[in-house]
XYZ file of C-alpha atoms in Angstrom:
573
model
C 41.834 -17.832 13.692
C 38.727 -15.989 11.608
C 35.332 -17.485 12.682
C 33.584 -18.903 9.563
C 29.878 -18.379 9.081
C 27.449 -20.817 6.826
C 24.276 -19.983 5.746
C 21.918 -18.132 2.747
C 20.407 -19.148 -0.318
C 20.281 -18.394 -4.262
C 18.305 -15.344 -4.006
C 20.411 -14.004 -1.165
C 23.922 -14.732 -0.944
C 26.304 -14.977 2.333
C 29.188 -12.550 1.146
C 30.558 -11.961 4.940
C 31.422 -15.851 4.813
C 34.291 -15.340 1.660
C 36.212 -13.306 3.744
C 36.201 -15.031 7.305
C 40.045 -15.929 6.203
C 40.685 -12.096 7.271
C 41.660 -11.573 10.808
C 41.320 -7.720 11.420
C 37.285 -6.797 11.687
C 37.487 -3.347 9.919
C 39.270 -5.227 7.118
C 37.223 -7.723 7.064
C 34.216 -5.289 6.444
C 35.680 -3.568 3.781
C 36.713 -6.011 1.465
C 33.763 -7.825 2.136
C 31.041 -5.019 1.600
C 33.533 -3.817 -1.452
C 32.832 -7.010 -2.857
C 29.045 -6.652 -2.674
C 29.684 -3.007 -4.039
C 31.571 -3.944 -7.355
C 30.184 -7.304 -8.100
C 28.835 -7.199 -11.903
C 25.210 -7.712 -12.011
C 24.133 -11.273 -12.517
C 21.326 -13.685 -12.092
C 21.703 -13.463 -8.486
C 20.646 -10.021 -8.316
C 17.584 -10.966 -10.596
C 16.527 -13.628 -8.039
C 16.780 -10.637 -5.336
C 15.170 -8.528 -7.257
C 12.145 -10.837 -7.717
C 11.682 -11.961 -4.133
C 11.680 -8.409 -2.847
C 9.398 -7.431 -5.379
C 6.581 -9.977 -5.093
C 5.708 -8.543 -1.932
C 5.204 -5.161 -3.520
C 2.955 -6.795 -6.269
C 1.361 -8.311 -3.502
C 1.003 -5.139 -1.387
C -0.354 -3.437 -4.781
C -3.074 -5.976 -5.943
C -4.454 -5.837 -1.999
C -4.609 -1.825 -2.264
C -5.616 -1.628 -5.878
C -8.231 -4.437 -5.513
C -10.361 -3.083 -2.647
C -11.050 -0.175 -5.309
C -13.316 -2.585 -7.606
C -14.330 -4.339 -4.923
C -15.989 -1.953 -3.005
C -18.824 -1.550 -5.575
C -19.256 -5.042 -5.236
C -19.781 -5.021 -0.968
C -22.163 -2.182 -1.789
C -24.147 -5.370 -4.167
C -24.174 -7.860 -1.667
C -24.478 -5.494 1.688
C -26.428 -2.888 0.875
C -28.827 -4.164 -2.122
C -31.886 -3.606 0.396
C -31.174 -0.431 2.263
C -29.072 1.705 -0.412
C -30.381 0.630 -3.778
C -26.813 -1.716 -4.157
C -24.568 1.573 -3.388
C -21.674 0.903 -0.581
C -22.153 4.681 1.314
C -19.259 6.935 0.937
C -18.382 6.904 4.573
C -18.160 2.836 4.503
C -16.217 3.568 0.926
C -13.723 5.762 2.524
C -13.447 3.779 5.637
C -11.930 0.726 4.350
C -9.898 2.456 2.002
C -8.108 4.971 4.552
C -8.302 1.583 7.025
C -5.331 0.351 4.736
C -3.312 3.495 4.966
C -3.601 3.702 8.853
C -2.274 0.154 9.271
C 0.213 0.798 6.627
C 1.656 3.715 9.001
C 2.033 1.409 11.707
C 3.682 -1.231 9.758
C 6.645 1.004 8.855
C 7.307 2.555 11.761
C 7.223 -1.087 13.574
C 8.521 -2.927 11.151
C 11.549 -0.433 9.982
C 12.479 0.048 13.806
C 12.489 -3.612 14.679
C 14.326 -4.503 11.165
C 17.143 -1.904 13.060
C 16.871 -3.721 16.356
C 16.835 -7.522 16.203
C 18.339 -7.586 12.532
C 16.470 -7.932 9.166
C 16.565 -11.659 8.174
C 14.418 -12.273 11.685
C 11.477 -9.704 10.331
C 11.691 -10.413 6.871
C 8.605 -12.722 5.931
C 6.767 -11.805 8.815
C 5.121 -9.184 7.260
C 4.247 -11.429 4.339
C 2.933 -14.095 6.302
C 0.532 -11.016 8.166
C -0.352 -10.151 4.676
C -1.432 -13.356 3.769
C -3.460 -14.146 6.929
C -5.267 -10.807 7.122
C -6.317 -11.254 3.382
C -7.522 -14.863 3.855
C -9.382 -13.180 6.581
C -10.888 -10.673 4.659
C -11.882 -13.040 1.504
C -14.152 -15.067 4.123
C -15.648 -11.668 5.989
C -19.562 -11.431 6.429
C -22.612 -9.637 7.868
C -23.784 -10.719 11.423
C -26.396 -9.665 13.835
C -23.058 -7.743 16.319
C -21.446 -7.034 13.729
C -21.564 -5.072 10.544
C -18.828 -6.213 7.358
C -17.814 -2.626 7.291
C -16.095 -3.168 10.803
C -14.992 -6.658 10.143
C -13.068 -6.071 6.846
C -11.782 -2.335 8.552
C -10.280 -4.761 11.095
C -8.337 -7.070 8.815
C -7.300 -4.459 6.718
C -5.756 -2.624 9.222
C -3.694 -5.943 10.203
C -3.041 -6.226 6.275
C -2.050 -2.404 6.433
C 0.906 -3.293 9.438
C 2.221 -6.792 7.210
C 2.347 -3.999 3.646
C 4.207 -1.146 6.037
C 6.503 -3.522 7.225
C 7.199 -4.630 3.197
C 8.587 -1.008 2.540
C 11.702 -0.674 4.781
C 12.509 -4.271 4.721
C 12.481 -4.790 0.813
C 13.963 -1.356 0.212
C 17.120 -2.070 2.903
C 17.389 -5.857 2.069
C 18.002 -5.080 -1.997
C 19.607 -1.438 -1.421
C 22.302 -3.633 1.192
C 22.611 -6.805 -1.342
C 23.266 -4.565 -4.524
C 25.433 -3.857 -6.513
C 26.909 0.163 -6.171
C 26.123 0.185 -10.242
C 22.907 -0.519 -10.676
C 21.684 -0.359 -7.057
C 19.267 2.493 -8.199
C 17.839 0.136 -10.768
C 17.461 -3.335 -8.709
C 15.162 -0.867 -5.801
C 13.656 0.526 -8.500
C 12.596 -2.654 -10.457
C 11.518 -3.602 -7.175
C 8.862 -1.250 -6.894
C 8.066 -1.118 -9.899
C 6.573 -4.279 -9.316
C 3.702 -2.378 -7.856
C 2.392 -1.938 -11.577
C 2.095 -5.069 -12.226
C 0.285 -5.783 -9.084
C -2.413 -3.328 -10.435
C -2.638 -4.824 -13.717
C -2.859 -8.087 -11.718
C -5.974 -7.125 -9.642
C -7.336 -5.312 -12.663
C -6.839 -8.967 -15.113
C -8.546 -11.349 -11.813
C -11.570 -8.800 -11.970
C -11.703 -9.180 -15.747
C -11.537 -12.814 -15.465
C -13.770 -13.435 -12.196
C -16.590 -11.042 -13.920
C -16.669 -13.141 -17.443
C -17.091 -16.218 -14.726
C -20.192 -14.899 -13.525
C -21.118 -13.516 -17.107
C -24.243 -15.753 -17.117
C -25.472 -14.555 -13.435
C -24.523 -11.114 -14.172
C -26.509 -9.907 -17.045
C -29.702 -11.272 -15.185
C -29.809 -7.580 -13.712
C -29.410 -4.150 -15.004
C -27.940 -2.524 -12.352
C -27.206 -2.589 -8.473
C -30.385 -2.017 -7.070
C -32.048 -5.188 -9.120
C -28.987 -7.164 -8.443
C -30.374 -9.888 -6.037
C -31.033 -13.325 -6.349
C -28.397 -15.489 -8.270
C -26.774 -12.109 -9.686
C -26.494 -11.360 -5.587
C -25.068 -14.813 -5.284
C -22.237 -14.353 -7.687
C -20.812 -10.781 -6.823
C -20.657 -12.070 -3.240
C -18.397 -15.185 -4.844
C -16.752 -12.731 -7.022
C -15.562 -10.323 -4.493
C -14.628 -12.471 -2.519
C -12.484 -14.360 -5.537
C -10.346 -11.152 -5.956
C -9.668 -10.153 -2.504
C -8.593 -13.873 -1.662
C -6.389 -14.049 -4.776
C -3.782 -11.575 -3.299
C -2.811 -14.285 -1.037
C -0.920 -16.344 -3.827
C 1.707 -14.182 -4.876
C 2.912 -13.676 -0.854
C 2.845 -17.789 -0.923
C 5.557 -17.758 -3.451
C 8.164 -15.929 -2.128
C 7.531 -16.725 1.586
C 9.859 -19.744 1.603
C 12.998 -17.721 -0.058
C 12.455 -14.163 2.724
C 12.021 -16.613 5.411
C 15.504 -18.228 4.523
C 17.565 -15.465 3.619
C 21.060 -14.825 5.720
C 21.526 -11.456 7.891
C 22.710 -9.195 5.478
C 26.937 -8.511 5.929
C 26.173 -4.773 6.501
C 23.911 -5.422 9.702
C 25.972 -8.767 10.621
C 29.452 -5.973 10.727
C 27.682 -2.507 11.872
C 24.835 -3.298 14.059
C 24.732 -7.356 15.351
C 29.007 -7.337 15.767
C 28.049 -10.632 16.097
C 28.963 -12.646 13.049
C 29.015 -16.225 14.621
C 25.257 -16.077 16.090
C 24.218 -14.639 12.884
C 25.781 -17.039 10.813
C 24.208 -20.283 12.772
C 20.900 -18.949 12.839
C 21.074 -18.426 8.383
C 22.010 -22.088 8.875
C 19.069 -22.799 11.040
C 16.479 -20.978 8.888
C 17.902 -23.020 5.723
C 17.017 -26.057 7.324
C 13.652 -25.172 8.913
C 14.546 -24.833 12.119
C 13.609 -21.257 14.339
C 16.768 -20.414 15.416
C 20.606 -21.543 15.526
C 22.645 -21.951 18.996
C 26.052 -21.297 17.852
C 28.765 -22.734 20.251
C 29.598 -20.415 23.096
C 33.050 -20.740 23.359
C 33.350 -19.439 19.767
C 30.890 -17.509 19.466
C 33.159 -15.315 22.803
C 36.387 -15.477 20.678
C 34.187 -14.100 17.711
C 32.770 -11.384 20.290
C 36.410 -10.563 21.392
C 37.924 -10.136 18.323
C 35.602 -8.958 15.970
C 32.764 -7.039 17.981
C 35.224 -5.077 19.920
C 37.258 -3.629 17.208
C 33.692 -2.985 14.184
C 34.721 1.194 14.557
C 31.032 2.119 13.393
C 29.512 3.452 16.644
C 26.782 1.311 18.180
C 22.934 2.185 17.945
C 21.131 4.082 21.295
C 18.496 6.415 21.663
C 21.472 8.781 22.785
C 23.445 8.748 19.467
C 19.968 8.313 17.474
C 18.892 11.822 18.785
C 22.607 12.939 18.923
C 23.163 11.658 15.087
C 19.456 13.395 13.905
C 20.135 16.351 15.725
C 22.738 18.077 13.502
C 21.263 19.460 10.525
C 23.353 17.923 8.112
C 21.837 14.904 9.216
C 18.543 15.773 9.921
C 17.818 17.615 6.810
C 17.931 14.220 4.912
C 15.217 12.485 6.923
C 13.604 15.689 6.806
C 13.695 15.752 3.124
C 13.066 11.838 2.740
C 9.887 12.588 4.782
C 8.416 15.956 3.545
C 9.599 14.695 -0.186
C 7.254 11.538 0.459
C 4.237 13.300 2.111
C 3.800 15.765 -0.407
C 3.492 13.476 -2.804
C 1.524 10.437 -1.730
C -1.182 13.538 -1.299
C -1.224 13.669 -4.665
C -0.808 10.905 -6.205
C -4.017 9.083 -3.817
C -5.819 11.893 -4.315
C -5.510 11.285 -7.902
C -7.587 8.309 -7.467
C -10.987 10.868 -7.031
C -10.802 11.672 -10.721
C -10.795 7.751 -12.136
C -14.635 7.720 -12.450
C -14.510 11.062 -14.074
C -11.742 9.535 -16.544
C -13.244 6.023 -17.043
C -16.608 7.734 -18.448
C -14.598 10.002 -20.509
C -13.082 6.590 -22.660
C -16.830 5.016 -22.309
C -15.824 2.509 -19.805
C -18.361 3.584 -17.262
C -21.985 1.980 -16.757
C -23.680 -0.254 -18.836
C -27.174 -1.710 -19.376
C -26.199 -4.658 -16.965
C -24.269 -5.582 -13.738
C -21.775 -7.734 -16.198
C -20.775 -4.400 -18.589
C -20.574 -2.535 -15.501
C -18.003 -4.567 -13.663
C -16.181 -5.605 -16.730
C -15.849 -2.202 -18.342
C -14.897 -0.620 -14.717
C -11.740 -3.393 -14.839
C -10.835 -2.569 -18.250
C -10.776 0.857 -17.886
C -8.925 0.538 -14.862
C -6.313 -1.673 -17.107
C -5.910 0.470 -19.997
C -4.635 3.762 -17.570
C -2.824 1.271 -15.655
C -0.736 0.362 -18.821
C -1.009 3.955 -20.471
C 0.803 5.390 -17.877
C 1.710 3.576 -14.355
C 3.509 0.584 -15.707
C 5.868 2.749 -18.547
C 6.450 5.173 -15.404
C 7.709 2.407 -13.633
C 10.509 1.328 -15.824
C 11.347 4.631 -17.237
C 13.010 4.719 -13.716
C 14.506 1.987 -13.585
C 16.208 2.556 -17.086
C 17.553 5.639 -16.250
C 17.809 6.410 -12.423
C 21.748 5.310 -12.435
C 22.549 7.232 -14.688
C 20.130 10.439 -14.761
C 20.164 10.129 -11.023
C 17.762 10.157 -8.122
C 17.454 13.814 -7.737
C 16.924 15.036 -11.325
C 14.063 12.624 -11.915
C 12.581 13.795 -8.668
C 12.973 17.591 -9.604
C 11.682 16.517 -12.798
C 8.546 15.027 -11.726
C 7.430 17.563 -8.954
C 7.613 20.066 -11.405
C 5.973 18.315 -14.382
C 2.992 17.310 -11.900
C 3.065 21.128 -10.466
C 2.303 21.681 -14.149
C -0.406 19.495 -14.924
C -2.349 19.964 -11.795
C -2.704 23.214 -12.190
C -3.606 22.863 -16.392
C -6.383 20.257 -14.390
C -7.073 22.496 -11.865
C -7.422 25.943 -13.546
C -9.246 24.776 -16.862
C -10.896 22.088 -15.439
C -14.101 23.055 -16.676
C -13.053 24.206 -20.293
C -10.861 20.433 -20.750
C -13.206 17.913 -23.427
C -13.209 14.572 -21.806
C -10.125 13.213 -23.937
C -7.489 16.214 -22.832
C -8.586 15.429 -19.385
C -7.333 11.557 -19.950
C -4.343 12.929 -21.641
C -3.423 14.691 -18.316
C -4.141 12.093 -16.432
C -2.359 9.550 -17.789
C 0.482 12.150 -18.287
C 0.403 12.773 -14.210
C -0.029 8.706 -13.655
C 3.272 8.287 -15.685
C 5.796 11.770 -13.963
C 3.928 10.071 -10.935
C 6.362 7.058 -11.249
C 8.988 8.290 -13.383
C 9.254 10.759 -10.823
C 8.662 11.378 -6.966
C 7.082 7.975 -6.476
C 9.971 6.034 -7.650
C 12.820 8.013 -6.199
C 10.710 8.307 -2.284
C 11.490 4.838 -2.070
C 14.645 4.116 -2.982
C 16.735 7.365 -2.092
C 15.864 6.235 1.811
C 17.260 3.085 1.453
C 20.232 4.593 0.633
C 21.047 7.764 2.148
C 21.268 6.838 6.268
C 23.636 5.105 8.251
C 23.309 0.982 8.433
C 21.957 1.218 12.311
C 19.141 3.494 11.269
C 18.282 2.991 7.755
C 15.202 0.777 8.351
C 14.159 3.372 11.201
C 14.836 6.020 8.888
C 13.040 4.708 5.835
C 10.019 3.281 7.662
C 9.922 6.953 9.298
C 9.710 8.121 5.608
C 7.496 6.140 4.677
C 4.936 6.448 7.399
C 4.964 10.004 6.484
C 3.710 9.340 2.695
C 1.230 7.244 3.985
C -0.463 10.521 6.167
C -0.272 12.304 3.594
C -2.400 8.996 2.091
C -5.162 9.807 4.922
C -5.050 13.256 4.615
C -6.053 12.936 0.792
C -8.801 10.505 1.173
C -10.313 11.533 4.384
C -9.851 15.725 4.266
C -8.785 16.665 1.454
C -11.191 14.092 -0.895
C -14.386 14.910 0.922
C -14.124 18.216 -0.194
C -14.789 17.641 -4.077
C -18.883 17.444 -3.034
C -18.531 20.938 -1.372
C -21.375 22.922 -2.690
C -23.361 19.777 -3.846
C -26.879 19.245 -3.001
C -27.616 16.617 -0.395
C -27.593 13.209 -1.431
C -25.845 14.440 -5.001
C -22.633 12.249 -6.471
C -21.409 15.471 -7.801
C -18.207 17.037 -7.383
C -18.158 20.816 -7.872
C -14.941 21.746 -5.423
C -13.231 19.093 -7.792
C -11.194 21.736 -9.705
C -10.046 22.887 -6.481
C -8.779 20.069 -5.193
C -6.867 19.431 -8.025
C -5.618 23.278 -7.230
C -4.646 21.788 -3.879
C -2.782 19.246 -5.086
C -0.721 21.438 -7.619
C 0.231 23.463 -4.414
C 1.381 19.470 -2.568
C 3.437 18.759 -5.862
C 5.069 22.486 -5.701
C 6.424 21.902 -1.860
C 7.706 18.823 -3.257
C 10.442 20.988 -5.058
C 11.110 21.882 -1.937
C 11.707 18.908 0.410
C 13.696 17.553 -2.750
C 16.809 20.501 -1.879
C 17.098 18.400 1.401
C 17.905 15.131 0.165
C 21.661 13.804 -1.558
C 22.516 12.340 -4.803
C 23.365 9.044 -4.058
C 23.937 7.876 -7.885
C 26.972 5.770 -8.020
C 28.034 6.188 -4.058
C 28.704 3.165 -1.975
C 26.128 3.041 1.309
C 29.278 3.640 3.469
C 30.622 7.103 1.325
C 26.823 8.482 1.793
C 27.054 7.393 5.884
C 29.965 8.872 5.787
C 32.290 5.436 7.245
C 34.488 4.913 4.054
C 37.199 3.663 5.512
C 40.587 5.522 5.023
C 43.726 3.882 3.482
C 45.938 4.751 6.147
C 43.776 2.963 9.083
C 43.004 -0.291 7.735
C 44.222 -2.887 9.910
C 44.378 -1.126 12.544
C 41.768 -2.252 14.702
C 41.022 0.016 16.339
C 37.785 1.461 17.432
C 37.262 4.966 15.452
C 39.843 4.041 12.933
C 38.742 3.162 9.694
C 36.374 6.589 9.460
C 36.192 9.672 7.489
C 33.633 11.719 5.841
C 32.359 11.930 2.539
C 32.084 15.274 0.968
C 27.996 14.949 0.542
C 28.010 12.155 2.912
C 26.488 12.486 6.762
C 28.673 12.838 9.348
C 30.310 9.810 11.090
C 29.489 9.904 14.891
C 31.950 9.316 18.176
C 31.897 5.848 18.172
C 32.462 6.507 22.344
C 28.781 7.102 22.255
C 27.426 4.520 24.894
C 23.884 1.948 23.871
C 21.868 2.456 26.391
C 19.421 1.540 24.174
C 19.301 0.131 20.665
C 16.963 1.489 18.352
């Protein structure tokens, strides 16, 4: 008799449990994942969709915040011994700080996800994001210490808990969704990082009329002591500690969600234990201890006959090494580092656009803060936010590639309009490209990185292989702030803000967007294809029921190639 499993909530539902009635395993996982696949799209998938993408809002305010706040540390840290100015090196520090945590985060976090399932790892990373920017909002100054090194520290932590958030959110909605609109729930997911922008970008708005009174006592940084000291040292820390409420909110539904059925079939072969432990996470406790004697008979007859191979080093390298194979994660990779060079290194030119719409400066510290956020807000909503959701309305049904091609090629085109005739652009055709690039930015490569990797590899190394693609975007992060960014003030006198390399930077990053063109040949379609069909295990007619190990397998024509499922795990990865 099937073993029935118990367990999930209303954001994440327990589909492997409505088919424990079916005895064969390979049976079993087909009718249960084609369930998943064809289900119409209901508020279920809305609840998904919002728990996965708090965390990116989250992740987005901390990342997006640190960029007003900076100016703010530079206030309170450095009134006396730089005229109010952060230096560029401290500047750049705790920015790139961010990035190199985030790199670690999705390599960890995606390869762990693989190993001891996703349900176990899922909150963890919000409950590191949380800490680490509690941590940060009560930072100071001490005698061993300087706050450059203290909030580096707890940014790097922050960094790990926001890598972890991009495999885990990315494989928990892409193995939940519907086949349909799968494209569009990831997407909507991300797109969440938009409004996590215009949500660091309102709190600074707000938070600065707070201190209106305190403010306007001094006209700029360098006179900025005193009570006007006072309250930027409240306000910054205000904004930073604000990015901690939005992880609050949805830690209670990722903490409780169930295994998801792909992982529980093609990875755990284990559907008892997984099952108990849903049930134990439910009701608060750590983890479930499923009868033994059941839990064997589950082993026995469903573990044994799962024909998916099992996850090792061995069949890791063995599966990677053929090109077919390869050439995705290649393509996932390059497609992802290419562009985050870009699109961070975008970022230099936002002072350069916020004076060209006159929301630069001012004749006190309270018009300088509060124009800085509402310029921020007005390119956020010109062209980040629409970006966002012109993907999601059309990426299942345009597809993942074509918007990709698309928006490589559109930025190739604008950086080098930006680059090229930088210095004959008037200040309002330079905002028109920029808010142009913000917008093929996310109705483009920036969207479609992150959701073609939670698609395109095999259940036992899709967290692996996304966090993997990830990581690589976020080098290209570092490699845009700290070599490539530096080199805008080439040719400027000492001590000089100016940027006369800028135009060739922006050359640079016209040459980034071109190789994305590239890296985009390597990667599938996946519009409309089930997650088995692109890994390649869609089960064949003629084998179901068999149960047999290896039966149940065939290959997809654009799919990746199924592997010996003889293939001993040594090691699971």
């Amino acid at each position: 008799m099937a073993i029935k499993t118990s367990g999930g909530n209303s954001a994440f539902r327990n589909a492997a449990n409505d088919f424990s009635h079916v005895e064969d395993p390979n049976e079993r996982r087909r009718v249960a994942l084609a369930s998943i696949n064809d289900a119409p799209f209901s508020w279920y998938h809305v609840r998904a969709v919002v728990v996965a993408g708090i965390g990116f809002f989250t992740d987005a305010y901390d990342i997006f915040a640190i960029g007003l706040v900076t100016a703010m540390l530079g206030v309170v840290y450095w009134h006396d011994s730089n005229k109010g100015v952060i230096p560029s090196s401290s500047d750049t520090a705790i920015k790139v700080a961010t990035s190199g945590g985030t790199v670690l985060g999705q390599v960890g976090f995606g390869w762990l996800a693989d190993v001891v399932g996703r349900k176990r790892m899922y909150g963890l990373e919000l409950i590191i994001i949380v800490a680490a920017t509690l941590a940060q909002s009560l930072s100071s100054d001490s005698a061993a210490m300087s706050v450059t090194g203290v909030i580096i520290f707890w940014r790097v932590i922050m960094g790990i808990g926001i890598g972890g958030d991009y495999p885990l959110s990315s494989v928990i909605t892409s193995e939940f969704a519907t086949t349909r609109w799968r494209g569009a729930m990831m997407g909507a997911v991300f797109a969440m990082q938009g409004f996590g922008q215009f949500g660091a970008a309102v709190v600074a708005i707000v938070v600065t009329a707070g201190f209106k009174e305190s403010l306007v006592t001094a006209k700029n940084a360098a006179a900025c002591s005193g009570v006007c000291g006072l309250a930027v040292d409240k306000m910054w820390r205000v904004i930073v500690g604000f990015g901690a409420v939005p992880g609050c909110i949805a830690l209670y539904y990722r903490l409780t969600i169930p295994e998801t059925p792909r992982y529980t079939f093609d990875v755990a072969r284990d559907v008892e234990k997984a099952g108990v432990d849903v049930q134990a996470y439910v009701s608060g406790r750590a983890e479930g201890q499923p009868d033994e004697v059941r839990r064997a008979q589950a082993l026995a007859n469903q573990g044994g006959g799962i024909a998916i191979p099992k996850a090792s080093w061995r069949d890791f390298i063995q599966h990677y090494g053929q090109w077919r194979n390869g050439k995705v994660l290649l393509g996932t990779a390059g497609s992802w580092f290419t562009l985050d060079v870009a699109f961070y290194g975008l970022g230099l030119n936002t002072p350069v656009i916020l004076s060209a719409i006159n929301f630069s400066g001012g004749k006190n510290m309270y018009e300088i803060f509060y124009r800085t956020a509402v310029g921020n807000l007005i390119l956020v909503c010109a062209g980040a936010i629409p970006g966002y959701w012109f993907t999601v309305a059309t990426v299942d049904t345009i597809g993942r590639k074509p918007i990709q091609y698309m928006g490589f090629a559109m930025l190739t085109i604008i950086f080098c309009v930006i680059g090229f005739d930088f210095h004959h652009l008037s200040p309002h055709a330079l905002l028109a490209l920029y808010v142009l690039a913000q917008f093929f930015f996310n109705f483009g490569p920036n969207a479609t990185t992150f959701i073609v990797p939670g698609e395109c590899f095999p259940t036992r190394y899709r967290s692996t292989s996304h966090g993997l693609s990830a990581a690589a975007g976020k080098v290209g992060a570092i490699v845009a702030q700290a070599v490539i960014g530096p080199l805008k003030g080439r040719g400027a006198p000492k001590g000089s803000s100016a940027s006369p390399w800028l135009n060739h930077v922006m050359e640079i990053f016209a040459l980034f967007m071109f190789l994305g063109l590239f890296t985009t040949f390597l990667i599938p379609e996946t519009k409309r294809k089930t997650l088995e069909e692109l890994a390649g295990e869609e089960p064949s007619a003629s084998h179901l029921g068999s149960g047999h190990a290896g039966a149940g397998e065939k290959l997809s024509d654009e799919g990746l190639a199924a592997e010996d499922p003889a293939v001993p795990a040594e090691r699971k990865v």
